[in-house]
Each structure stands twice: as C-alpha cells, then as structure tokens.
Coordinates of C-alpha atoms in Angstrom, one line a residue:
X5 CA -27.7 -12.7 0.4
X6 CA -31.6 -12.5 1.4
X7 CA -30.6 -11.7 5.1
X8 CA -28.0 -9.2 4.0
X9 CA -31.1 -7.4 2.1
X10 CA -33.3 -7.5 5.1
X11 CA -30.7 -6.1 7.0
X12 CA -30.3 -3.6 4.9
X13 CA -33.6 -3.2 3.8
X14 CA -34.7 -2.8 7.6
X15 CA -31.9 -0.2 8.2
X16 CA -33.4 2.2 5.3
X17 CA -36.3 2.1 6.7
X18 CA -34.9 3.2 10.1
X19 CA -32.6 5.8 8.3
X20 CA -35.9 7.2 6.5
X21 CA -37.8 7.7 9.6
X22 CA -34.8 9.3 11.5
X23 CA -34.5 12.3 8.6
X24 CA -38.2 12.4 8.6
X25 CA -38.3 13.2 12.4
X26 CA -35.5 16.1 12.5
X27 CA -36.6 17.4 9.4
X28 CA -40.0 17.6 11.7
X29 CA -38.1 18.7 14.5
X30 CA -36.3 21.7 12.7
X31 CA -39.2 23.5 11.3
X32 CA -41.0 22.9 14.6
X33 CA -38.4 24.7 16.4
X34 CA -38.1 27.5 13.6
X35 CA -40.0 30.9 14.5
X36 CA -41.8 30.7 11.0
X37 CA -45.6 30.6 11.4
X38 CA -47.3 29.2 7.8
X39 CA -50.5 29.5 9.4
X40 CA -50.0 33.2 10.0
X41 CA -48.4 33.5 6.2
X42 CA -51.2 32.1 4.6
X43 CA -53.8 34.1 6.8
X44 CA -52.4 37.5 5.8
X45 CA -51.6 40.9 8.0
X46 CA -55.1 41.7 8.7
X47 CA -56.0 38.2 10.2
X48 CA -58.3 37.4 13.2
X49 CA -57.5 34.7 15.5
X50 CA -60.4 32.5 14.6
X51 CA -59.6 32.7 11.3
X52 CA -56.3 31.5 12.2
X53 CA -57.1 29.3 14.4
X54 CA -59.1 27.6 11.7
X55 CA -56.0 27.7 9.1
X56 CA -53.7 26.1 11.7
X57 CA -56.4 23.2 11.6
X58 CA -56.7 22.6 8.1
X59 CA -52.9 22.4 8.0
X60 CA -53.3 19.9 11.0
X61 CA -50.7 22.8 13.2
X62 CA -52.9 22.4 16.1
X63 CA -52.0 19.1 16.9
X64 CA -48.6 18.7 18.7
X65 CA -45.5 17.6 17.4
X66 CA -45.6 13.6 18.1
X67 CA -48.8 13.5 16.8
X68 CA -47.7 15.7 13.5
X69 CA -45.2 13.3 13.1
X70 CA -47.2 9.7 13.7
X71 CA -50.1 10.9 10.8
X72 CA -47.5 11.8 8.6
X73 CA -45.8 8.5 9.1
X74 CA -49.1 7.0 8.8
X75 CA -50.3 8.8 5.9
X76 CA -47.4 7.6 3.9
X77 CA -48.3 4.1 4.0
X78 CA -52.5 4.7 4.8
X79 CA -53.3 7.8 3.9
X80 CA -55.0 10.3 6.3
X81 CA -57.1 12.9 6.7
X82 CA -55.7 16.2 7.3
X83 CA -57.8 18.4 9.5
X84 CA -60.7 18.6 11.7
X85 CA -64.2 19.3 10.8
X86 CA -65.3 21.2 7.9
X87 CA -61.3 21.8 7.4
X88 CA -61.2 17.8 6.8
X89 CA -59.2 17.0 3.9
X90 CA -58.4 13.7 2.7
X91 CA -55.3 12.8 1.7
X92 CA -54.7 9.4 -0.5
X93 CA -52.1 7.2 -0.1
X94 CA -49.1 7.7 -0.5
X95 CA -49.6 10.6 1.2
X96 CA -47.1 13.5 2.0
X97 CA -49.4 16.7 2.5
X98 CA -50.2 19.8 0.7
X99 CA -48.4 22.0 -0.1
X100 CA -48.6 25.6 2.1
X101 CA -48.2 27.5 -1.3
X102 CA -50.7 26.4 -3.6
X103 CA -52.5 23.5 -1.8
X104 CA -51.6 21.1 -4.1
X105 CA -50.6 17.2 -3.2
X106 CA -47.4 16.5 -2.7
X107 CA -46.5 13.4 -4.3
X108 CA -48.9 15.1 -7.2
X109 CA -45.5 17.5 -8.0
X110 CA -42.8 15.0 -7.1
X111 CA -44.2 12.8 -10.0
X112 CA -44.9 15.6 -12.6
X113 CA -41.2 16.7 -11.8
X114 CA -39.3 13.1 -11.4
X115 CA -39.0 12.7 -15.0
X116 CA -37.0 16.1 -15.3
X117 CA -35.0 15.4 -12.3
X118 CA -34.4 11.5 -13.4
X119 CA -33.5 11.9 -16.8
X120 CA -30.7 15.1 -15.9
X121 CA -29.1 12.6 -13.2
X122 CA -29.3 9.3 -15.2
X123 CA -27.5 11.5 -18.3
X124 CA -25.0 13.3 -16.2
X125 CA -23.7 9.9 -14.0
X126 CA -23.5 8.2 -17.5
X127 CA -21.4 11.0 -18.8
X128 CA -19.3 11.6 -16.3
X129 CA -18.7 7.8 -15.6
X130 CA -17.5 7.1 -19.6
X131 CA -15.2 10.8 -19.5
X132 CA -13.6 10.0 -16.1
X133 CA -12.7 6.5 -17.0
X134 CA -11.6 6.9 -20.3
X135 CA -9.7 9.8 -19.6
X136 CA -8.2 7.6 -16.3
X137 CA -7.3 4.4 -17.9
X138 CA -6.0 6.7 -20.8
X139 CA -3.7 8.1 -19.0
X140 CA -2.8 5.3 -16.6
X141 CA -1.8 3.0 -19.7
X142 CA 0.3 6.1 -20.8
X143 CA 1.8 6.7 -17.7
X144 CA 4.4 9.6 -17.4
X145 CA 3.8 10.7 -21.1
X146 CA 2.8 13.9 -22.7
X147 CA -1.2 12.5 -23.0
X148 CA -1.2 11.3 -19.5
X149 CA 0.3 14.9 -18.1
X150 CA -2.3 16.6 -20.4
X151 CA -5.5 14.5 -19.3
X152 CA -4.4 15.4 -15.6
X153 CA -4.1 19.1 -15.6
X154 CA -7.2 19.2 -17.5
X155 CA -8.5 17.1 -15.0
X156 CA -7.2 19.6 -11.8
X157 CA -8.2 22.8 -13.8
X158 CA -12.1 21.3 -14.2
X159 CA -12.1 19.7 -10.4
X160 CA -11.8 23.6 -9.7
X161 CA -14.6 24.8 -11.4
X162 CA -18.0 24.5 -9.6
X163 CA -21.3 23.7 -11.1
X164 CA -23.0 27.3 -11.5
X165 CA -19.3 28.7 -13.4
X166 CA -19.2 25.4 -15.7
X167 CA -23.1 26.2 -16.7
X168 CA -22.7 30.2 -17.2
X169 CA -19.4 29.0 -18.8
X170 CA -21.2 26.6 -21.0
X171 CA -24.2 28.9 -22.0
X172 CA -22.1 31.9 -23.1
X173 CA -19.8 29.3 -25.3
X174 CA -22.0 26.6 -26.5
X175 CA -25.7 28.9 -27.1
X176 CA -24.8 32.4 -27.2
X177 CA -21.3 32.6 -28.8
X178 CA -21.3 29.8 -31.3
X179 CA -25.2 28.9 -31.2
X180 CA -24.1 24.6 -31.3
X181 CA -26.7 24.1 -28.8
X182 CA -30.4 25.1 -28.2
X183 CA -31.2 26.5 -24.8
X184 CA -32.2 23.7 -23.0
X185 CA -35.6 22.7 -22.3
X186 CA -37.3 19.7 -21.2
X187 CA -38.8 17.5 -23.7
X188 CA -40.0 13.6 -22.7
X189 CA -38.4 11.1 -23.8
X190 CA -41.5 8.8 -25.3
X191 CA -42.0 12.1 -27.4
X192 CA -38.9 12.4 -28.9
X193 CA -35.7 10.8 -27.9
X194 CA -33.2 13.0 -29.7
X195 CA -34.9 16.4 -28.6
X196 CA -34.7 14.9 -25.1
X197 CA -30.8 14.0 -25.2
X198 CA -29.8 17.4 -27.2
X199 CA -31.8 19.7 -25.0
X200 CA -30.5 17.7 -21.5
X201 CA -26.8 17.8 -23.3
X202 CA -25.8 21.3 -22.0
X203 CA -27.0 20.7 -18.0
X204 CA -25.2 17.1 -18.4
X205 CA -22.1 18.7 -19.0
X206 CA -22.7 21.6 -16.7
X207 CA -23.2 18.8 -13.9
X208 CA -20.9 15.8 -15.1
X209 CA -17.6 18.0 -15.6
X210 CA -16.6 18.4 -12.0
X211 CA -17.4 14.8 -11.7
X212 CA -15.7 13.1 -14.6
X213 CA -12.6 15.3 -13.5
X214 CA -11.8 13.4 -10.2
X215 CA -13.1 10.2 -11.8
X216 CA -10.5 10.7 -14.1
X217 CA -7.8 11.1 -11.3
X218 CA -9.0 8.3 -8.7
X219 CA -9.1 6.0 -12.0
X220 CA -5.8 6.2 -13.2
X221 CA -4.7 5.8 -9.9
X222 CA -6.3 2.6 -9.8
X223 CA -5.9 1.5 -13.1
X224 CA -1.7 2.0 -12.0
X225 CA -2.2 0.1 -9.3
X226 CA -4.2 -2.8 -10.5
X227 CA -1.7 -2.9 -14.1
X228 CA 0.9 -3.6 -11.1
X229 CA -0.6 -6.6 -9.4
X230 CA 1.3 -10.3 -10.0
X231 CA -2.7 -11.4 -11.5
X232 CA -1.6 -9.3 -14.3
X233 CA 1.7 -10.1 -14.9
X234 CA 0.5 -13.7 -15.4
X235 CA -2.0 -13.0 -17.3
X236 CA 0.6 -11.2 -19.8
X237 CA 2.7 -14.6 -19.6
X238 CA 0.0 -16.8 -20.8
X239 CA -0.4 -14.3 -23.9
X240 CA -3.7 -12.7 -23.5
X241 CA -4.5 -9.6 -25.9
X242 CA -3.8 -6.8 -24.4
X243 CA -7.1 -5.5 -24.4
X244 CA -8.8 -8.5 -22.6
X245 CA -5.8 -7.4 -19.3
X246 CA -6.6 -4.0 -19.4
X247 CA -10.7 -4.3 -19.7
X248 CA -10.7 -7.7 -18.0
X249 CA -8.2 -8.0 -15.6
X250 CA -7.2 -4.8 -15.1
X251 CA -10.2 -2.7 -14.9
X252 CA -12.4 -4.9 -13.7
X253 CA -9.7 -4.9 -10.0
X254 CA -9.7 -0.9 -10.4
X255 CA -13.6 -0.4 -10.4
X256 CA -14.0 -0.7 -6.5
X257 CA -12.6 2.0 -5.2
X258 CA -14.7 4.0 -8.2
X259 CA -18.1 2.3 -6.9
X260 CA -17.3 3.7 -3.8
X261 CA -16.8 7.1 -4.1
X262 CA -19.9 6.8 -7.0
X263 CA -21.9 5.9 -3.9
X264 CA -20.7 8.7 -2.2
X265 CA -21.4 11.0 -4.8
X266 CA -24.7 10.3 -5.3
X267 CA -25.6 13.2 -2.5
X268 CA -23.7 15.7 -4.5
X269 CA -25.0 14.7 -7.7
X270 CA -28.6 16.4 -5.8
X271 CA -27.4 19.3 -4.7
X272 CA -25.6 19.8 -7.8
X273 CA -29.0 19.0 -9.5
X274 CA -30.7 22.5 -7.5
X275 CA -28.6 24.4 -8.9
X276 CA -28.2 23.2 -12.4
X277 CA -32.3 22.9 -12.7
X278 CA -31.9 26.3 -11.2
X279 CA -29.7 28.0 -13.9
X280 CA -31.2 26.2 -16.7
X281 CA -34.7 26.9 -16.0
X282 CA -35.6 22.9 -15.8
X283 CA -39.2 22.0 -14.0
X284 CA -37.5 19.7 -11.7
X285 CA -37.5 18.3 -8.2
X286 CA -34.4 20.2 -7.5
X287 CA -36.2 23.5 -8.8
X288 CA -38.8 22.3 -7.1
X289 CA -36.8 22.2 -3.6
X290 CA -35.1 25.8 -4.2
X291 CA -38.7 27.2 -4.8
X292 CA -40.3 25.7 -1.4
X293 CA -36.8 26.6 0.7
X294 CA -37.6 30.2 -0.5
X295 CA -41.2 29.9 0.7
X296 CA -40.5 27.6 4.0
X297 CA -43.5 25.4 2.5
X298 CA -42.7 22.5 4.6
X299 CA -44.7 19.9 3.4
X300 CA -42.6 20.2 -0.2
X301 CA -39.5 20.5 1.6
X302 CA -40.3 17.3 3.4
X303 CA -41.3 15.1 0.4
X304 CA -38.6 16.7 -1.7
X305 CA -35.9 15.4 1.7
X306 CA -37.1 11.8 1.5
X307 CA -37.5 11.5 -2.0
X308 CA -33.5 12.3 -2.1
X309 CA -33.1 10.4 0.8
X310 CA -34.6 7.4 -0.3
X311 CA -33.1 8.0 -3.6
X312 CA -29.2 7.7 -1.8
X313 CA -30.2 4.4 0.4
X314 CA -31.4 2.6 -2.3
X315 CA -28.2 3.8 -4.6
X316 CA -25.8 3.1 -2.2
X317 CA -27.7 -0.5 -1.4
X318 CA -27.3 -1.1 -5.4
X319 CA -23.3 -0.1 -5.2
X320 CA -22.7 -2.2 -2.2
X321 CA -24.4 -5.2 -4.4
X322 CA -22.2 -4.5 -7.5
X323 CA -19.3 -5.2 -5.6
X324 CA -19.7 -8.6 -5.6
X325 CA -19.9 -8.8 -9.6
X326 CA -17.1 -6.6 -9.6
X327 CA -15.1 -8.0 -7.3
X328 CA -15.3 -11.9 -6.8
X329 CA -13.8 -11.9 -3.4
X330 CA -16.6 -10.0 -1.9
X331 CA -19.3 -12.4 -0.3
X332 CA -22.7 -11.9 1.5

C-alpha cells in the first residue's frame, strides 16, 4: 500500500507539472499582450517595457515557467528593480486585473466552490442510487419503467436549462425557495444548505439521472450472482442481500464513473456559479477567461487539477473497502 501511494503520489506530481507547462505554453503562443492591456492605447515603450517587468514578461518562457514552479513551493520575487514584488509562498502570481494574489482569491472563493460540489455529489449520489436499486429490485414493473424514463428525460437536460428551469419554478412561480446566495456554514448551517439547495439540484440532476441507470444495471447484475443466491439459502433478511451483498458488488463500476465525473462536476460548477450569481472559483475562472488574466486562469487550472488527482487517487483507494478482491 505505501509504495502504491508513492507511486501514485509521484505521478500527480508529474501530471501537475505537465498541465502547468502547456497551460504556460498556450498563452505564450497566443497573440494577447497583458502588458500592452494594462498600459493602455496611448502607451510609450518604456513605460511598457517597465510593465512587462513587473509582470516578470521579459523573461523567456523556461525561465517563466522554472519561477513559477519555484514560487509554488519557495516563493519568489516577481520583477526586477523598483518593479520587485515579493510574492509569499505558496505563490501563484498576481493577478493582471486587479493585482491581487492569487492564492489570496482561490481561498476567499474555495468555500463557495467546496460546499456547491460536496452538496451536489451527495445529492446526486443518494437520488441515483435510490432511484437505481429501486428500480432494479422492481425490475420490469410500472415503478422501475417510471424511474427510467424520468431518468432518460433528465440525462437530456443540461445544466444551464435545469437552473433557468428551476428558478422560474421553485423562486419566481411558487416562491418555495429564496434566490440563492452564499452564506458560511459556521454562521448558519440551515441558511447555508437552503440557499445552496437550488444550484445542488441545478447541478446534481443530470448526474443522479445516469447514476440512476448504470446502478440498476448493476444492482441486476450483482442480485444475479450464485454469492447471492446462497446468501438467500442460508436465510438472511432481505435487506442485509440487497445493502450487504448486493450493493456493496454493484458499487464499483459506480466509483468508477464517480471518478470520472469529477471533471464534469467543474465545468458544470462555471456555469452553475455563473447563473446563480455564486462568488466562486468557477465564477472566478469565467471572469479571468473573459479577461485572459493568466495568472488566475493558471491557479484556477491546478486548483481543479489537483482537485481530480487527488479524487480519483481517493476512488481508486475505496475499491478495496468496496470490493475485497482488490489488493495493493
């Protein structure tokens, strides 16, 4: 197990530093020119000159690259001369925009970001499954033909028609909801989960549908097995074969594709802190793509990316309390 986690732990690492350096490469190559942005129309070349220094653009792309690296772990100083800028560890920059570090507005917008993708994974996780193992232990019947046409129709809907859709039904037509807003959780726990409730659903409905569909499938083939069969024989309740037996066998596949998801549950976040006005990373992201501020679009890249190694590491580590035959 320990050399499993270096391995893997060493391989995030490697994966990190590869998105770093073509996210790098790709604004590089673009024709934008911050420096020039931030300098204005009626710019001389000193003056830009002197901009392209504080932003540490002088310096050629290798070297961009190795202080950014650096500062990460370090810190650095950005600039030369009276330009000189020091930036604490961990260090990602500042942004082009409004000058501001980096990390400084990942951490103020985390929270937001954490709390509408912790909600809308739980949600959709306890819909899809009940709805699946629903309809897989009333397989061919009226409920089980109901749950899976709902299940089709809301797989077809994406995430910026579910929220519209949601806001027109649930705050302007029958008022059951306020419009959301973010509120911390330390402050007030039930403000926070009744304001988040609308963008949970907004984001966990597409989800929970195809949970729904890949867990009956797999609750139908795990009922199936000779393990449970036995298991019926020897006169266990029925609820200790279906929860113990039964869905315990079905949940791989579903960690899998959770695992998978975890990159669409992002995106999906952009737009849904989008819609709903949320002060989150995703809003966050949307707001420095419009602007090309690169250093924000950089932090914002491996703060997801780190975000879906370390996921995905987690799932592959469930597998083995899910599934006893899996060894590392």
């Amino acid at each position: 197990m320990i050399l499993y986690l270096g391995r893997r732990l060493l391989g995030v690492v490697g994966v990190l530093l590869a998105i770093a350096a073509v996210t790098f490469t790709i604004f590089y190559v673009l024709p934008s020119d911050p420096a020039a942005a931030a300098c204005g129309k009626a710019c001389s070349d000193e003056r830009l000159e002197a901009i392209r220094a504080h932003m540490g653009l002088d310096a050629p792309l290798w070297r961009q690259f190795s202080d950014f690296v650096t500062g990460i772990f370090t810190g650095r100083t950005m600039g030369t001369g009276q330009y000189a800028l020091r930036c604490d560890f961990p260090c990602l920059g500042y942004s082009y925009e409004n000058s501001e570090d980096v990390w400084d507005l990942l951490v103020d917008r985390l929270p937001v970001s954490a709390s509408l993708a912790v909600g809308a994974s739980v949600l959709w996780l306890v819909l899809g499954l009940s709805a699946g193992v629903t309809a897989a232990l009333r397989k061919d019947t009226l409920t089980d033909r109901a749950l899976m046409v709902g299940a089709v129709a809301a797989a077809s809907l994406p995430v910026y028609f579910t929220s519209v859709l949601l806001i027109y039904g649930l705050i302007r037509l029958t008022g059951l909801l306020p419009y959301p807003q973010y509120v911390p959780f330390g402050s007030d726990p039930l403000s926070w989960a009744s304001n988040l409730l609308l963008p949970w659903l907004a984001l966990a409905v597409l989800y929970a549908a195809m949970y729904a569909r890949q867990s009956r499938g797999s609750m139908i083939e795990s009922m199936a097995e000779p393990y449970i069969r036995t298991a019926r024989a020897k006169g266990l309740p029925r609820r200790t074969v279906v929860v113990k037996h039964g869905l315990r066998a079905g949940m791989t596949p579903i960690l899998t594709i959770f695992g998978m998801d975890l990159g669409g549950l992002l995106a999906g976040a952009v737009i849904t802190e989008s819609i709903f006005g949320l002060p989150g990373v995703g809003r966050l992201f949307y707001g420095a793509l419009s602007t090309g501020d690169q250093p924000v679009i950089l932090g914002v890249t491996l703060l997801a990316a780190t975000f879906i190694v370390v996921a995905n590491l987690a799932v592959d580590l469930l597998y083995a309390v899910v599934d006893p035959r899996v060894r590392y």
